[in-house]
């Protein structure tokens, strides 16, 4: 994943909140994908589109994570984007 890649929610991808938890509806598979708090922050950031760098900066601010943990944050963010892509919930554009 290149720094200048824009990630955005796919049109029609829907999230719902139930009992304080966020779920994404995976329509063609009749599944709900449960998001933790980190996933929820990323999902919100993907509404208008975001780079990997911007996603990680949002997470650093939201969770007050030290920049020393950036490698872990990058790895986890990439994994989550891969899951979203696997379920057909993500648009990827190169700048």
PDB file of C-alpha atoms in Angstrom, residues 13-94:
ATOM      1  CA  UNK A  13     -21.500   0.118   2.521  1.00  0.00           C
ATOM      2  CA  UNK A  14     -23.514   0.613   5.687  1.00  0.00           C
ATOM      3  CA  UNK A  15     -22.592   0.605   9.346  1.00  0.00           C
ATOM      4  CA  UNK A  16     -25.049   0.375  12.222  1.00  0.00           C
ATOM      5  CA  UNK A  17     -24.755   0.790  15.966  1.00  0.00           C
ATOM      6  CA  UNK A  18     -26.331  -1.806  18.226  1.00  0.00           C
ATOM      7  CA  UNK A  19     -25.909  -1.783  21.988  1.00  0.00           C
ATOM      8  CA  UNK A  20     -22.959   0.615  21.719  1.00  0.00           C
ATOM      9  CA  UNK A  21     -21.085  -1.483  19.152  1.00  0.00           C
ATOM     10  CA  UNK A  22     -20.534  -0.678  15.491  1.00  0.00           C
ATOM     11  CA  UNK A  23     -21.244  -3.277  12.807  1.00  0.00           C
ATOM     12  CA  UNK A  24     -20.775  -3.124   9.054  1.00  0.00           C
ATOM     13  CA  UNK A  25     -23.371  -4.896   6.963  1.00  0.00           C
ATOM     14  CA  UNK A  26     -21.751  -7.226   4.447  1.00  0.00           C
ATOM     15  CA  UNK A  27     -24.756  -7.508   2.152  1.00  0.00           C
ATOM     16  CA  UNK A  28     -23.809 -10.194  -0.319  1.00  0.00           C
ATOM     17  CA  UNK A  29     -22.709 -12.515   2.489  1.00  0.00           C
ATOM     18  CA  UNK A  30     -25.538 -11.772   4.940  1.00  0.00           C
ATOM     19  CA  UNK A  31     -22.996 -11.043   7.664  1.00  0.00           C
ATOM     20  CA  UNK A  32     -22.258  -8.371  10.209  1.00  0.00           C
ATOM     21  CA  UNK A  33     -18.637  -7.367  10.690  1.00  0.00           C
ATOM     22  CA  UNK A  34     -18.159  -6.166  14.289  1.00  0.00           C
ATOM     23  CA  UNK A  35     -15.744  -3.263  14.725  1.00  0.00           C
ATOM     24  CA  UNK A  36     -13.717  -2.464  17.796  1.00  0.00           C
ATOM     25  CA  UNK A  37     -13.102   1.171  18.717  1.00  0.00           C
ATOM     26  CA  UNK A  38     -10.066   1.397  16.429  1.00  0.00           C
ATOM     27  CA  UNK A  39     -12.022  -0.042  13.508  1.00  0.00           C
ATOM     28  CA  UNK A  40     -14.840   2.417  14.174  1.00  0.00           C
ATOM     29  CA  UNK A  41     -12.455   5.385  14.033  1.00  0.00           C
ATOM     30  CA  UNK A  42     -10.984   4.115  10.761  1.00  0.00           C
ATOM     31  CA  UNK A  43     -14.447   3.454   9.292  1.00  0.00           C
ATOM     32  CA  UNK A  44     -15.537   7.029  10.071  1.00  0.00           C
ATOM     33  CA  UNK A  45     -12.352   8.375   8.467  1.00  0.00           C
ATOM     34  CA  UNK A  46     -13.040   6.402   5.291  1.00  0.00           C
ATOM     35  CA  UNK A  47     -16.325   8.211   4.616  1.00  0.00           C
ATOM     36  CA  UNK A  48     -14.698  10.891   2.456  1.00  0.00           C
ATOM     37  CA  UNK A  49     -11.507   8.980   1.719  1.00  0.00           C
ATOM     38  CA  UNK A  50      -8.149   9.019   3.420  1.00  0.00           C
ATOM     39  CA  UNK A  51      -4.530   8.001   2.945  1.00  0.00           C
ATOM     40  CA  UNK A  52      -2.904   5.433   5.204  1.00  0.00           C
ATOM     41  CA  UNK A  53      -0.817   8.208   6.736  1.00  0.00           C
ATOM     42  CA  UNK A  54      -3.901  10.315   7.523  1.00  0.00           C
ATOM     43  CA  UNK A  55      -5.698   7.316   9.017  1.00  0.00           C
ATOM     44  CA  UNK A  56      -2.772   6.665  11.323  1.00  0.00           C
ATOM     45  CA  UNK A  57      -2.535  10.326  12.341  1.00  0.00           C
ATOM     46  CA  UNK A  58      -6.243  10.246  13.268  1.00  0.00           C
ATOM     47  CA  UNK A  59      -5.661   7.148  15.369  1.00  0.00           C
ATOM     48  CA  UNK A  60      -2.602   8.662  17.074  1.00  0.00           C
ATOM     49  CA  UNK A  61      -4.658  11.702  18.065  1.00  0.00           C
ATOM     50  CA  UNK A  62      -7.773   9.748  19.041  1.00  0.00           C
ATOM     51  CA  UNK A  63      -5.981   7.257  21.274  1.00  0.00           C
ATOM     52  CA  UNK A  64      -3.057   9.452  22.402  1.00  0.00           C
ATOM     53  CA  UNK A  65      -0.614   6.840  21.175  1.00  0.00           C
ATOM     54  CA  UNK A  66       3.073   7.718  21.210  1.00  0.00           C
ATOM     55  CA  UNK A  67       4.774   7.898  17.839  1.00  0.00           C
ATOM     56  CA  UNK A  68       7.007   5.035  19.027  1.00  0.00           C
ATOM     57  CA  UNK A  69       4.049   2.700  18.530  1.00  0.00           C
ATOM     58  CA  UNK A  70       3.584   3.811  14.927  1.00  0.00           C
ATOM     59  CA  UNK A  71       4.852   0.505  13.467  1.00  0.00           C
ATOM     60  CA  UNK A  72       2.182  -1.464  15.339  1.00  0.00           C
ATOM     61  CA  UNK A  73      -0.471   1.055  14.349  1.00  0.00           C
ATOM     62  CA  UNK A  74       0.548   0.878  10.682  1.00  0.00           C
ATOM     63  CA  UNK A  75       0.474  -2.929  10.706  1.00  0.00           C
ATOM     64  CA  UNK A  76      -2.951  -3.100  12.342  1.00  0.00           C
ATOM     65  CA  UNK A  77      -4.407  -0.438  10.061  1.00  0.00           C
ATOM     66  CA  UNK A  78      -3.149  -2.291   6.980  1.00  0.00           C
ATOM     67  CA  UNK A  79      -4.667  -5.545   8.265  1.00  0.00           C
ATOM     68  CA  UNK A  80      -8.031  -3.853   8.810  1.00  0.00           C
ATOM     69  CA  UNK A  81      -7.980  -2.289   5.325  1.00  0.00           C
ATOM     70  CA  UNK A  82      -7.217  -5.741   3.906  1.00  0.00           C
ATOM     71  CA  UNK A  83     -10.259  -7.183   5.718  1.00  0.00           C
ATOM     72  CA  UNK A  84     -12.485  -4.385   4.398  1.00  0.00           C
ATOM     73  CA  UNK A  85     -11.176  -5.005   0.891  1.00  0.00           C
ATOM     74  CA  UNK A  86     -11.740  -8.761   1.197  1.00  0.00           C
ATOM     75  CA  UNK A  87     -15.396  -8.122   2.017  1.00  0.00           C
ATOM     76  CA  UNK A  88     -15.761  -5.672  -0.883  1.00  0.00           C
ATOM     77  CA  UNK A  89     -16.257  -2.663   1.402  1.00  0.00           C
ATOM     78  CA  UNK A  90     -13.352  -0.530   0.238  1.00  0.00           C
ATOM     79  CA  UNK A  91     -12.504   1.563  -2.825  1.00  0.00           C
ATOM     80  CA  UNK A  92      -8.806   2.082  -3.516  1.00  0.00           C
ATOM     81  CA  UNK A  93      -7.554   4.936  -5.717  1.00  0.00           C
ATOM     82  CA  UNK A  94      -3.985   5.868  -6.556  1.00  0.00           C
TER      83      UNK A  94
END
